[in-house]
Tab-separated table of N, CA and C in Angstrom:
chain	number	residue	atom	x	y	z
A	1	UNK	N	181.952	99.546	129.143
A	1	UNK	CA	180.945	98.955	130.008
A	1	UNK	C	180.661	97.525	129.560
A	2	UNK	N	180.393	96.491	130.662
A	2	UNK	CA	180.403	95.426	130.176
A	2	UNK	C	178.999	94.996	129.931
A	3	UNK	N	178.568	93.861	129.044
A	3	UNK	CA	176.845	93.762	128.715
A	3	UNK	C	176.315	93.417	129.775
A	4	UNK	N	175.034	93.696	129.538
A	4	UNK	CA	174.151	93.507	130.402
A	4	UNK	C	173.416	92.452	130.263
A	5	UNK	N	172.552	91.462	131.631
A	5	UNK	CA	172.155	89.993	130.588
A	5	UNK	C	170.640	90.767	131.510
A	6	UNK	N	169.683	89.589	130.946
A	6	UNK	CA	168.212	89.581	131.901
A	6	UNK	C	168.283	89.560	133.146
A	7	UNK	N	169.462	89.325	133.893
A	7	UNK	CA	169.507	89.522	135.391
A	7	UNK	C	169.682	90.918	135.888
A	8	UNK	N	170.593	91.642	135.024
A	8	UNK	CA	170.502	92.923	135.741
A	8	UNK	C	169.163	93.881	135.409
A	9	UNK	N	168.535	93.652	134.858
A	9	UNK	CA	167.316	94.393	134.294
A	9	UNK	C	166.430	93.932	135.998
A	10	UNK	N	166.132	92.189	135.907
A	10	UNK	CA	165.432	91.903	136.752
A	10	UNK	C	166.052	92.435	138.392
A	11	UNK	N	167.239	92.682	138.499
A	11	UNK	CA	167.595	92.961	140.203
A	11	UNK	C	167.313	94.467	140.050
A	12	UNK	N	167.414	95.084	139.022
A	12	UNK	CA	166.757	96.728	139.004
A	12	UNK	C	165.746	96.742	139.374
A	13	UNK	N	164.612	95.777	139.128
A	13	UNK	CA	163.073	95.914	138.971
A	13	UNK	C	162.833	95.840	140.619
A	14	UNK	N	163.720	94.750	141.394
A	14	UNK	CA	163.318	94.387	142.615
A	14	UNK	C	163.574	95.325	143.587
A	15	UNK	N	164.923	95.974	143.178
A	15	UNK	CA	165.496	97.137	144.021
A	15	UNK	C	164.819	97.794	144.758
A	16	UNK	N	164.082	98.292	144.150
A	16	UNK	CA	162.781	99.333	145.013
A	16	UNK	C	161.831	98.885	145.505
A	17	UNK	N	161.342	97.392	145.182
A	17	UNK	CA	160.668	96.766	145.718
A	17	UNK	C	161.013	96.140	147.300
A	18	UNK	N	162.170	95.645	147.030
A	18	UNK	CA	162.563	94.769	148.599
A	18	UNK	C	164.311	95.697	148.523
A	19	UNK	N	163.605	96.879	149.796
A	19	UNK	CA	165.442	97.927	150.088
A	19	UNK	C	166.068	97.238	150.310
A	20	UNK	N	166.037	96.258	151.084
A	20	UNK	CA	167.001	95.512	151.661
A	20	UNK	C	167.739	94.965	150.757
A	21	UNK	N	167.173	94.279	149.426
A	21	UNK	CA	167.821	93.362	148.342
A	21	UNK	C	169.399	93.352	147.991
A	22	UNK	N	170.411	92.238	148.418
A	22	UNK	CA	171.256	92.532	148.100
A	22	UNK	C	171.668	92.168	146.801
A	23	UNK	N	172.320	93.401	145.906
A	23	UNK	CA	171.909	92.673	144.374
A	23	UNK	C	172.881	91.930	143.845
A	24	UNK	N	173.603	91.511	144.401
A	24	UNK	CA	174.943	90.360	144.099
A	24	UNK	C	174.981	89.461	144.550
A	25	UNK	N	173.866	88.993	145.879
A	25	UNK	CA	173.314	87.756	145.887
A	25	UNK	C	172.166	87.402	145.052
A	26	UNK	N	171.116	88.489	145.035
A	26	UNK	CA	169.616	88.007	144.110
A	26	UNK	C	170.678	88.194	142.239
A	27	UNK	N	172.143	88.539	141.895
A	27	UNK	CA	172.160	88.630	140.880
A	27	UNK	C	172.360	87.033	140.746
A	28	UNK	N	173.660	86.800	141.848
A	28	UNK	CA	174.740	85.245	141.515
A	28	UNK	C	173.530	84.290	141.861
A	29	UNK	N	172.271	84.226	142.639
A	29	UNK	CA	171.143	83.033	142.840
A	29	UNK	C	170.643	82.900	141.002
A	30	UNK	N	170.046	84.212	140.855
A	30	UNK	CA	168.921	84.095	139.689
A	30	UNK	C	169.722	84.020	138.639
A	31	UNK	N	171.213	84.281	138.350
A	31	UNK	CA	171.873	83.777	137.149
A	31	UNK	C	172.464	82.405	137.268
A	32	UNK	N	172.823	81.688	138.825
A	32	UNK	CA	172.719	80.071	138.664
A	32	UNK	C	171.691	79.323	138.498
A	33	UNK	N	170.482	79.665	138.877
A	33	UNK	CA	169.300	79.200	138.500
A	33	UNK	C	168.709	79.534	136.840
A	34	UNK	N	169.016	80.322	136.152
A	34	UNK	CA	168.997	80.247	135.048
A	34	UNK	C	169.738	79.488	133.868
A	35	UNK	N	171.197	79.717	134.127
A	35	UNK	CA	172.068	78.520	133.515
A	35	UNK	C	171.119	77.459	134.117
A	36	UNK	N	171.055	76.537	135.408
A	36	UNK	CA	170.196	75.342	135.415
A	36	UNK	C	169.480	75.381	134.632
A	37	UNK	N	168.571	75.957	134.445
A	37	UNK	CA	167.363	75.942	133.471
A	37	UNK	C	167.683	75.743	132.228
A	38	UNK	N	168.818	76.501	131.496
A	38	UNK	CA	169.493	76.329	130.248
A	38	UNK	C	169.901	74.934	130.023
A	39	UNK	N	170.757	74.273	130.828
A	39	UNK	CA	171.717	73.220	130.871
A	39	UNK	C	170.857	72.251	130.919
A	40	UNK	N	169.834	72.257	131.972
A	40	UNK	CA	168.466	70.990	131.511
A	40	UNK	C	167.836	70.755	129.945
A	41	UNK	N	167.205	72.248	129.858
A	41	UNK	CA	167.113	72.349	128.579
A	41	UNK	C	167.806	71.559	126.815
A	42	UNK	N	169.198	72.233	127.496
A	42	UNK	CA	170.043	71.804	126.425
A	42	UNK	C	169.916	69.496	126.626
A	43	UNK	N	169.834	69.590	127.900
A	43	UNK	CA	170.245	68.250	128.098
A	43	UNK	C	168.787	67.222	127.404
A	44	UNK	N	167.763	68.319	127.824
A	44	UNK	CA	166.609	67.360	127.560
A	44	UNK	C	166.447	67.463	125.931
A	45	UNK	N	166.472	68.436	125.164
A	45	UNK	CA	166.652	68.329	123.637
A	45	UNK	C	167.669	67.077	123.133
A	46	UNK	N	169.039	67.236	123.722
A	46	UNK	CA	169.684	65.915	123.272
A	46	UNK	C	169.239	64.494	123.599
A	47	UNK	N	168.373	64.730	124.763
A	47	UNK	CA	167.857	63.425	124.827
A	47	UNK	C	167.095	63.652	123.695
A	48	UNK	N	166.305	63.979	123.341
A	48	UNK	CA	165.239	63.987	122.204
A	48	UNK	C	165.715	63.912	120.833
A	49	UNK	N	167.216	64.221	120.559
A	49	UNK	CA	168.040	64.010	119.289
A	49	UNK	C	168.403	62.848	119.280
A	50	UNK	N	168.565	62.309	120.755
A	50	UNK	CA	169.335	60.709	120.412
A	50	UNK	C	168.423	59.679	120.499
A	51	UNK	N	166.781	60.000	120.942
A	51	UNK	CA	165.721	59.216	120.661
A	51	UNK	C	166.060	58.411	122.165
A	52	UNK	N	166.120	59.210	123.293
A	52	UNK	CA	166.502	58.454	124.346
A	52	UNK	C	165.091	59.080	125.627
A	53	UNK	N	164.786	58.532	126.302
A	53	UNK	CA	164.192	59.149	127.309
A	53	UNK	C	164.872	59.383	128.576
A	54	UNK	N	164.894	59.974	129.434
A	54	UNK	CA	165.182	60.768	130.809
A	54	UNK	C	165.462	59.052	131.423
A	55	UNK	N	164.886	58.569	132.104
A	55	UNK	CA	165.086	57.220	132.517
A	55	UNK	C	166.153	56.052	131.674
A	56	UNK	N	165.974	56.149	129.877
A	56	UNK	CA	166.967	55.354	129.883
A	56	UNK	C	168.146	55.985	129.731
A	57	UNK	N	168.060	57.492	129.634
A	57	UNK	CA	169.404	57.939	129.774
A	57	UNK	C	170.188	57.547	131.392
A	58	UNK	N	169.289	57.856	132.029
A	58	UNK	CA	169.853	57.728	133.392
A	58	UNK	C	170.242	56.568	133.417
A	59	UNK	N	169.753	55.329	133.183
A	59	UNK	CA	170.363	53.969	133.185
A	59	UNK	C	171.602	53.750	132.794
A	60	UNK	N	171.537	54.449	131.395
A	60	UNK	CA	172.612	53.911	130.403
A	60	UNK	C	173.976	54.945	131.112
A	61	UNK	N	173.966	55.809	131.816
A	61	UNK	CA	174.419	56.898	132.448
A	61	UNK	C	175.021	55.843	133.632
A	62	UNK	N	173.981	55.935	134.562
A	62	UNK	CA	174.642	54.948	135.331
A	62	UNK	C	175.710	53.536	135.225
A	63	UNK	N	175.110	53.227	134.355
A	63	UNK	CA	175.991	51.830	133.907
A	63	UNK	C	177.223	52.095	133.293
A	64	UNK	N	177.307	53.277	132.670
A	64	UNK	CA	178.954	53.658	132.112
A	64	UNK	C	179.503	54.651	133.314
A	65	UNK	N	178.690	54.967	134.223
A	65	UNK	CA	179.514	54.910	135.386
A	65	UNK	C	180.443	54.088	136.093
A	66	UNK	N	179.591	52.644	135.750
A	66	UNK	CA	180.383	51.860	136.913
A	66	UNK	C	181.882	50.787	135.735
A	67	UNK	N	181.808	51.729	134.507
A	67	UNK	CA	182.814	51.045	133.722
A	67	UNK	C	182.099	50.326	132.526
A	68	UNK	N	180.791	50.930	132.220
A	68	UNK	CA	180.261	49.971	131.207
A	68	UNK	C	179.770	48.319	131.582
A	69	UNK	N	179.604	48.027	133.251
A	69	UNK	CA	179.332	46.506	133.219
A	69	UNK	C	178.774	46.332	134.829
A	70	UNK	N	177.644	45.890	134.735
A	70	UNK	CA	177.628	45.805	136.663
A	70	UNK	C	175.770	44.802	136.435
A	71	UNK	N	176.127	44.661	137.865
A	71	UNK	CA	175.183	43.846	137.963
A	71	UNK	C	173.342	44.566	138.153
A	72	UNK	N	172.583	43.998	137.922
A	72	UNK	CA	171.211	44.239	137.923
A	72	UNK	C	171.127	45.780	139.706
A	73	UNK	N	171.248	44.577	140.446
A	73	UNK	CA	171.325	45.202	141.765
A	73	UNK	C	172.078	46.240	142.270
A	74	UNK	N	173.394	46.295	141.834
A	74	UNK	CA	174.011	47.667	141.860
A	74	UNK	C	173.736	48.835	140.990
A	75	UNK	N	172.443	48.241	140.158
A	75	UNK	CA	172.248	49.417	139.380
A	75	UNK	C	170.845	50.287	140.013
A	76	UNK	N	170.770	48.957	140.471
A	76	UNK	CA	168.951	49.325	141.435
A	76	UNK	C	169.549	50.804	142.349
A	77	UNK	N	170.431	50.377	142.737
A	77	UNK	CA	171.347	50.968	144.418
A	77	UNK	C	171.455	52.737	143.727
A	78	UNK	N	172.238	52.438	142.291
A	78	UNK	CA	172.896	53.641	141.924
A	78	UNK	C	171.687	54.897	141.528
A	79	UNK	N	170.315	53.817	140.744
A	79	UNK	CA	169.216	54.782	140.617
A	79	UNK	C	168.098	55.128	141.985
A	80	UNK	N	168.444	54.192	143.140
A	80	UNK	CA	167.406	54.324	143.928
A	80	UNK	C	166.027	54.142	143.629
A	81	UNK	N	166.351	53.006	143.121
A	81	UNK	CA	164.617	52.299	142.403
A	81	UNK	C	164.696	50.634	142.928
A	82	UNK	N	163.840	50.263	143.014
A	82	UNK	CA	163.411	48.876	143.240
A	82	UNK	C	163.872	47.961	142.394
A	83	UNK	N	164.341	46.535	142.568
A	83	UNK	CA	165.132	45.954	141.480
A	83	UNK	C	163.894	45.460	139.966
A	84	UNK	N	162.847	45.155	140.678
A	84	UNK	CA	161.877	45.002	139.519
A	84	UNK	C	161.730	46.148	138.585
A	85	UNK	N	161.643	47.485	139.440
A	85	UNK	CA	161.763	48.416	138.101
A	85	UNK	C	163.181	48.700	137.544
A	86	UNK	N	163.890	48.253	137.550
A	86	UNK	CA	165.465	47.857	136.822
A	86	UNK	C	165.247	47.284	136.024
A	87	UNK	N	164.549	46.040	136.173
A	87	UNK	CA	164.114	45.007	135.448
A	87	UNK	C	163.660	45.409	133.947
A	88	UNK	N	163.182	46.225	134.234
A	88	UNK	CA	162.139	46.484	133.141
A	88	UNK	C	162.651	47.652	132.128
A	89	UNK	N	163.565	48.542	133.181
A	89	UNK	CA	163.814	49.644	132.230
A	89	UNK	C	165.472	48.258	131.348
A	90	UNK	N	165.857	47.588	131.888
A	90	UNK	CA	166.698	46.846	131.251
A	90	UNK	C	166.238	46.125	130.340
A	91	UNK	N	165.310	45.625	130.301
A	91	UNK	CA	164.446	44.857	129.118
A	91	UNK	C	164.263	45.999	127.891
A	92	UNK	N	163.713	47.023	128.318
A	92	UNK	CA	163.738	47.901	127.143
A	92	UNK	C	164.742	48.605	126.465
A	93	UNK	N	165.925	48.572	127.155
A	93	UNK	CA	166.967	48.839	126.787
A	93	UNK	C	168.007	47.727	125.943
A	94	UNK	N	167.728	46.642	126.689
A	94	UNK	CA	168.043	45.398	125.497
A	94	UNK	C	167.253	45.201	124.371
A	95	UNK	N	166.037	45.506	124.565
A	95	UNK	CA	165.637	45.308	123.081
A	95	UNK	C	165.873	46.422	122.135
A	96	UNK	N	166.325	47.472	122.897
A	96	UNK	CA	166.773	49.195	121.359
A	96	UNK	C	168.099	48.530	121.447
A	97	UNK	N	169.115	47.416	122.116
A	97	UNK	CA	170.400	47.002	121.557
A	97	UNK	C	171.473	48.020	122.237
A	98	UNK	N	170.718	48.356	123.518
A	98	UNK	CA	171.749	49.771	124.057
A	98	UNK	C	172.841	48.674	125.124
A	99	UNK	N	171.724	47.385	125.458
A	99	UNK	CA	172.667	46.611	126.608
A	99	UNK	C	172.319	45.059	126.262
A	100	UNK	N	173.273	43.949	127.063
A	100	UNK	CA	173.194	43.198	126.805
A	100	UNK	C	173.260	42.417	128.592
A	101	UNK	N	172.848	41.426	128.655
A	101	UNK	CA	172.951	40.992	129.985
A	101	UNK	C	173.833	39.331	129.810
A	102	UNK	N	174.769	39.203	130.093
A	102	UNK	CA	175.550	37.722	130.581
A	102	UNK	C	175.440	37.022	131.519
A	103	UNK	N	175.660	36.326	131.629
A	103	UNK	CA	176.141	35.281	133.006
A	103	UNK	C	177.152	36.048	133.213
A	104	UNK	N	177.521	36.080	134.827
A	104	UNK	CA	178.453	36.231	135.714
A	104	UNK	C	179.151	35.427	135.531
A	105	UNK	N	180.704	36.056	135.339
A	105	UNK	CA	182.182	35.189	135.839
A	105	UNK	C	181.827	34.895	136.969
A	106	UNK	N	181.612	35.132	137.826
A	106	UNK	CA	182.117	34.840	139.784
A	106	UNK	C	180.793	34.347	140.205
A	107	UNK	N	180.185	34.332	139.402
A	107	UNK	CA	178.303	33.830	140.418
A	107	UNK	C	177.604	33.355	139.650
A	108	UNK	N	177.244	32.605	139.879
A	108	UNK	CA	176.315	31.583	138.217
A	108	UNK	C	175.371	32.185	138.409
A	109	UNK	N	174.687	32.322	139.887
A	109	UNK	CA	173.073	32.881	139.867
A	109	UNK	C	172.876	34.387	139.684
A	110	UNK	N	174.067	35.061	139.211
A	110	UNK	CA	174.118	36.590	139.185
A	110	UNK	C	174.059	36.734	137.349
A	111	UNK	N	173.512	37.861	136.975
A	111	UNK	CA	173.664	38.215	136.044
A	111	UNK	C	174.430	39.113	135.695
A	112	UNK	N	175.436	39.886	134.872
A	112	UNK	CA	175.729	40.742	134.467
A	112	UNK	C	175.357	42.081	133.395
A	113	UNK	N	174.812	43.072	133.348
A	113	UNK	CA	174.214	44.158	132.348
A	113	UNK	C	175.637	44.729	131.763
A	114	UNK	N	175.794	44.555	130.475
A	114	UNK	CA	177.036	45.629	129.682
A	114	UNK	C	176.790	46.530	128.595
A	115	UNK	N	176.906	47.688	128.692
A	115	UNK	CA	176.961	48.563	127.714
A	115	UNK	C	177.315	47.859	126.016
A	116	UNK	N	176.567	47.861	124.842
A	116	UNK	CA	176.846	47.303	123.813
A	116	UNK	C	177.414	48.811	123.233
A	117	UNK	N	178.231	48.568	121.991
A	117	UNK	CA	178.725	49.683	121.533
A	117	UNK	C	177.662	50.681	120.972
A	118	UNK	N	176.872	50.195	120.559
A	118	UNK	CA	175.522	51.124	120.181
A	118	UNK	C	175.078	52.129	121.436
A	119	UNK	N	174.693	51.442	122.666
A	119	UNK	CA	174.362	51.851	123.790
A	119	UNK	C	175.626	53.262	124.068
A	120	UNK	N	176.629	52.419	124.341
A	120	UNK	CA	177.765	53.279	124.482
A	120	UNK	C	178.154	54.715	123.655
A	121	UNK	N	177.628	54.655	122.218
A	121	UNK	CA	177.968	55.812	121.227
A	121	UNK	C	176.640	56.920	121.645
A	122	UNK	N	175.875	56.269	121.767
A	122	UNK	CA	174.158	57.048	121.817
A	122	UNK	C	174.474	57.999	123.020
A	123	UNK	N	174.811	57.298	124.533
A	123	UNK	CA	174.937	57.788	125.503
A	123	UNK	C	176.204	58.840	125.674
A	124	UNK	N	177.417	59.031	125.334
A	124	UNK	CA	178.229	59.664	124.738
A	124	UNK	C	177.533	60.619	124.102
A	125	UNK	N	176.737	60.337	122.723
A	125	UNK	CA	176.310	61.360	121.748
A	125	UNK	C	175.921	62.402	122.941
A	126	UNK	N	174.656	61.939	123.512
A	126	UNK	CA	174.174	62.759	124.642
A	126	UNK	C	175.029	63.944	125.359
A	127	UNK	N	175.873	62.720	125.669
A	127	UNK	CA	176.814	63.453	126.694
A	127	UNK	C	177.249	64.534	126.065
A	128	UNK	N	177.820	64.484	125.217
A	128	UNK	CA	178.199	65.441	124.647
A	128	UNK	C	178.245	66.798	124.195
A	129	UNK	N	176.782	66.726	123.615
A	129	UNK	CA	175.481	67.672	123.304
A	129	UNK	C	175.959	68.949	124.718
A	130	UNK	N	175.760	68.227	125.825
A	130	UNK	CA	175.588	68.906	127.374
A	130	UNK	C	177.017	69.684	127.204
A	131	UNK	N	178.198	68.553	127.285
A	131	UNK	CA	179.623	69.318	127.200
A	131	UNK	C	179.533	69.899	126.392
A	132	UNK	N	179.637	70.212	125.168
A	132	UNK	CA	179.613	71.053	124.278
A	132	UNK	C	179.458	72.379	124.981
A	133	UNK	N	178.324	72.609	125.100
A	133	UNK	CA	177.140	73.317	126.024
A	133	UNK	C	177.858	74.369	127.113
A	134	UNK	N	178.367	73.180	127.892
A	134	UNK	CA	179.381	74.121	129.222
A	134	UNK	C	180.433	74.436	128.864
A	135	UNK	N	181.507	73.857	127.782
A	135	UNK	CA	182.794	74.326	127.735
A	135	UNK	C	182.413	75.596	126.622
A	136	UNK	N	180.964	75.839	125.816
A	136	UNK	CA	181.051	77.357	125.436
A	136	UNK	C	180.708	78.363	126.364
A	137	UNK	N	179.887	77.980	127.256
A	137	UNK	CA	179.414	78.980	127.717
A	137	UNK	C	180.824	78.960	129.278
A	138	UNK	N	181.310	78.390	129.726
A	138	UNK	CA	182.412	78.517	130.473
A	138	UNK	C	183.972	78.957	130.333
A	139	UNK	N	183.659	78.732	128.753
A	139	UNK	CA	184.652	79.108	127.514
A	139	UNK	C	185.251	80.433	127.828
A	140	UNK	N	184.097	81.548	128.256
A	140	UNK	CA	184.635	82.676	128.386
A	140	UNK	C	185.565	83.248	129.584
A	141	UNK	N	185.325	81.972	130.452
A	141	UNK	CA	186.552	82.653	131.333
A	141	UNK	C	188.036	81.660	130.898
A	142	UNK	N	188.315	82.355	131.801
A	142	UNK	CA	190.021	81.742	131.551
A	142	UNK	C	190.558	80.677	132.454
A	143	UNK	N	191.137	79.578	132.535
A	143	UNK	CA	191.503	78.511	133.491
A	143	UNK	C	191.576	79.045	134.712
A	144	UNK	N	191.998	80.290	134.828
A	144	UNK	CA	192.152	80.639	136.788
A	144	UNK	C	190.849	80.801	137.020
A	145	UNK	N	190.059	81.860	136.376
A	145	UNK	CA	188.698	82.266	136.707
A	145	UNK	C	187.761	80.913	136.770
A	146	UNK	N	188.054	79.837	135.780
A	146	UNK	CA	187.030	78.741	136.175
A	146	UNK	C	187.501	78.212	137.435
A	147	UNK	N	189.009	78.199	137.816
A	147	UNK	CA	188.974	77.430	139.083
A	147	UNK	C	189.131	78.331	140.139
A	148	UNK	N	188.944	79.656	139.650
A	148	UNK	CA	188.362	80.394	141.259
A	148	UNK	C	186.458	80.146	141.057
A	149	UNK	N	185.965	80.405	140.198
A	149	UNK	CA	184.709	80.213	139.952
A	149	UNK	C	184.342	78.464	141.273
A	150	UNK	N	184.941	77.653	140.167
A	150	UNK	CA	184.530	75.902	141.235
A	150	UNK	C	184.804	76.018	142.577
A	151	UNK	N	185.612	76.507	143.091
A	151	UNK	CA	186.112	77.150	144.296
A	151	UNK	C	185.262	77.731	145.175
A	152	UNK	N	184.832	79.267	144.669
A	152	UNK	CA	183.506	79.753	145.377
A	152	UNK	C	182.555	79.110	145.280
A	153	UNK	N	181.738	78.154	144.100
A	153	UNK	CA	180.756	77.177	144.596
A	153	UNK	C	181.073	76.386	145.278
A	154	UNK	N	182.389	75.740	145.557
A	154	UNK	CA	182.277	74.838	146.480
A	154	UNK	C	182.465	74.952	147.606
A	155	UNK	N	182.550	76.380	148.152
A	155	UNK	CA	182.836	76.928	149.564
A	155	UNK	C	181.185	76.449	149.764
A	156	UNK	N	180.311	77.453	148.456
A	156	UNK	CA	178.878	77.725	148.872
A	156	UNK	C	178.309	76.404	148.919
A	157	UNK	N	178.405	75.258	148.344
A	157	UNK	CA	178.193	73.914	148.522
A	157	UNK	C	178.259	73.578	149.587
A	158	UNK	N	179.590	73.581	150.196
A	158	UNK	CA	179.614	73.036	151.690
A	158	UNK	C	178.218	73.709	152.835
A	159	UNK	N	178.329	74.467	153.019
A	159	UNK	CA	177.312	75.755	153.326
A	159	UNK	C	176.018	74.727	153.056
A	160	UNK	N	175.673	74.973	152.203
A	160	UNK	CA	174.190	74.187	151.359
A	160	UNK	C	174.119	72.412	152.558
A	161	UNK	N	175.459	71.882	152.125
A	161	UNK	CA	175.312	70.313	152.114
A	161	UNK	C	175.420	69.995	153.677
A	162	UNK	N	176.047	71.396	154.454
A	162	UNK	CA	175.924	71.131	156.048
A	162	UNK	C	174.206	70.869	156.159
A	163	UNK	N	173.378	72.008	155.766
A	163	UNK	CA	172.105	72.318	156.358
A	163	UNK	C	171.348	70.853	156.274
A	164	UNK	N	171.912	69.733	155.533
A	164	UNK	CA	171.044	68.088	155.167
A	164	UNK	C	169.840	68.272	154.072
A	165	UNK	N	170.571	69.561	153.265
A	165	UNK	CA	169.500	69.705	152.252
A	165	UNK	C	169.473	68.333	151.229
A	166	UNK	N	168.321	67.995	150.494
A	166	UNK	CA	168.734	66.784	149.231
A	166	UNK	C	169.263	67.364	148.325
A	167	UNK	N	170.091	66.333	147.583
A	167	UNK	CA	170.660	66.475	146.628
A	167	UNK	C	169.590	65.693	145.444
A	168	UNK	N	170.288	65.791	144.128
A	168	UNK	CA	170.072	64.812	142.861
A	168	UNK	C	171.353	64.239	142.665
């Protein structure tokens, strides 16, 4: 018999409560919503190991998105914030030495924001922490099962992303 986690205890409890309950949807909802909960978890402690907050992670996140180097305004775009509050979370991030801002090659009146190697190792560290995280706990299946696994979420994704639900 294979183990049992806190989900099957909890779809027992509901069983008799709601007949209808189907328990392989209330199992596969309340055990993806729990990993979420885990995976935040794990994510928000590493922020707290690397002495980073939620916002400048997201910055520093964003910006090694676009290759480690981009301008003020495309970063506004990527967080969906106003360029003044860019402004500011970039100021504080240049002064912990995570970024540095240049003159533009191609535009004198443009500035450029770049990942400094400090910035770059911290945000990594982070990253990491998280991967770590999923390749144990995903660890246990086997390469087919993870890519039948991505597969069925992404059937159920489509599903989700027709209805114009938001994303993050």
């Amino acid at each position: 018999m294979e183990r049992r986690d806190w989900t099957d205890g909890h779809v027992e409890r509901w069983k008799p409560v709601l007949p209808g309950l189907d328990p392989e949807v209330e199992g596969a909802v309340t055990r993806m919503k729990k990993l979420s909960v885990h995976l935040r978890r794990v994510r928000e402690q590493s922020l707290v190991d690397f002495d980073l907050d939620r916002q400048e992670f997201d910055t520093l996140h964003k910006l090694a998105g676009r290759g480690g180097k981009a301008a003020p305004s495309e970063l506004a775009a990527d967080l969906d914030l106003a360029p003044a509050s860019v402004t500011g979370r970039l100021d504080a991030l240049e002064r912990r030495g995570f970024v540095r801002r240049t003159p533009s090659t191609t535009d004198r009146r443009r500035v450029d924001v770049e990942l400094t190697d400090q910035g770059r190792s911290t945000w990594l560290g982070a990253m990491d922490v998280l991967g770590h995280e999923e390749y144990r706990l995903l660890g246990v299946l086997d390469k087919d099962e993870r890519t039948l696994l991505n597969d069925m979420l992404r059937r159920v994704m489509v599903v989700a992303e027709d209805q114009g639900a938001a994303w993050d």
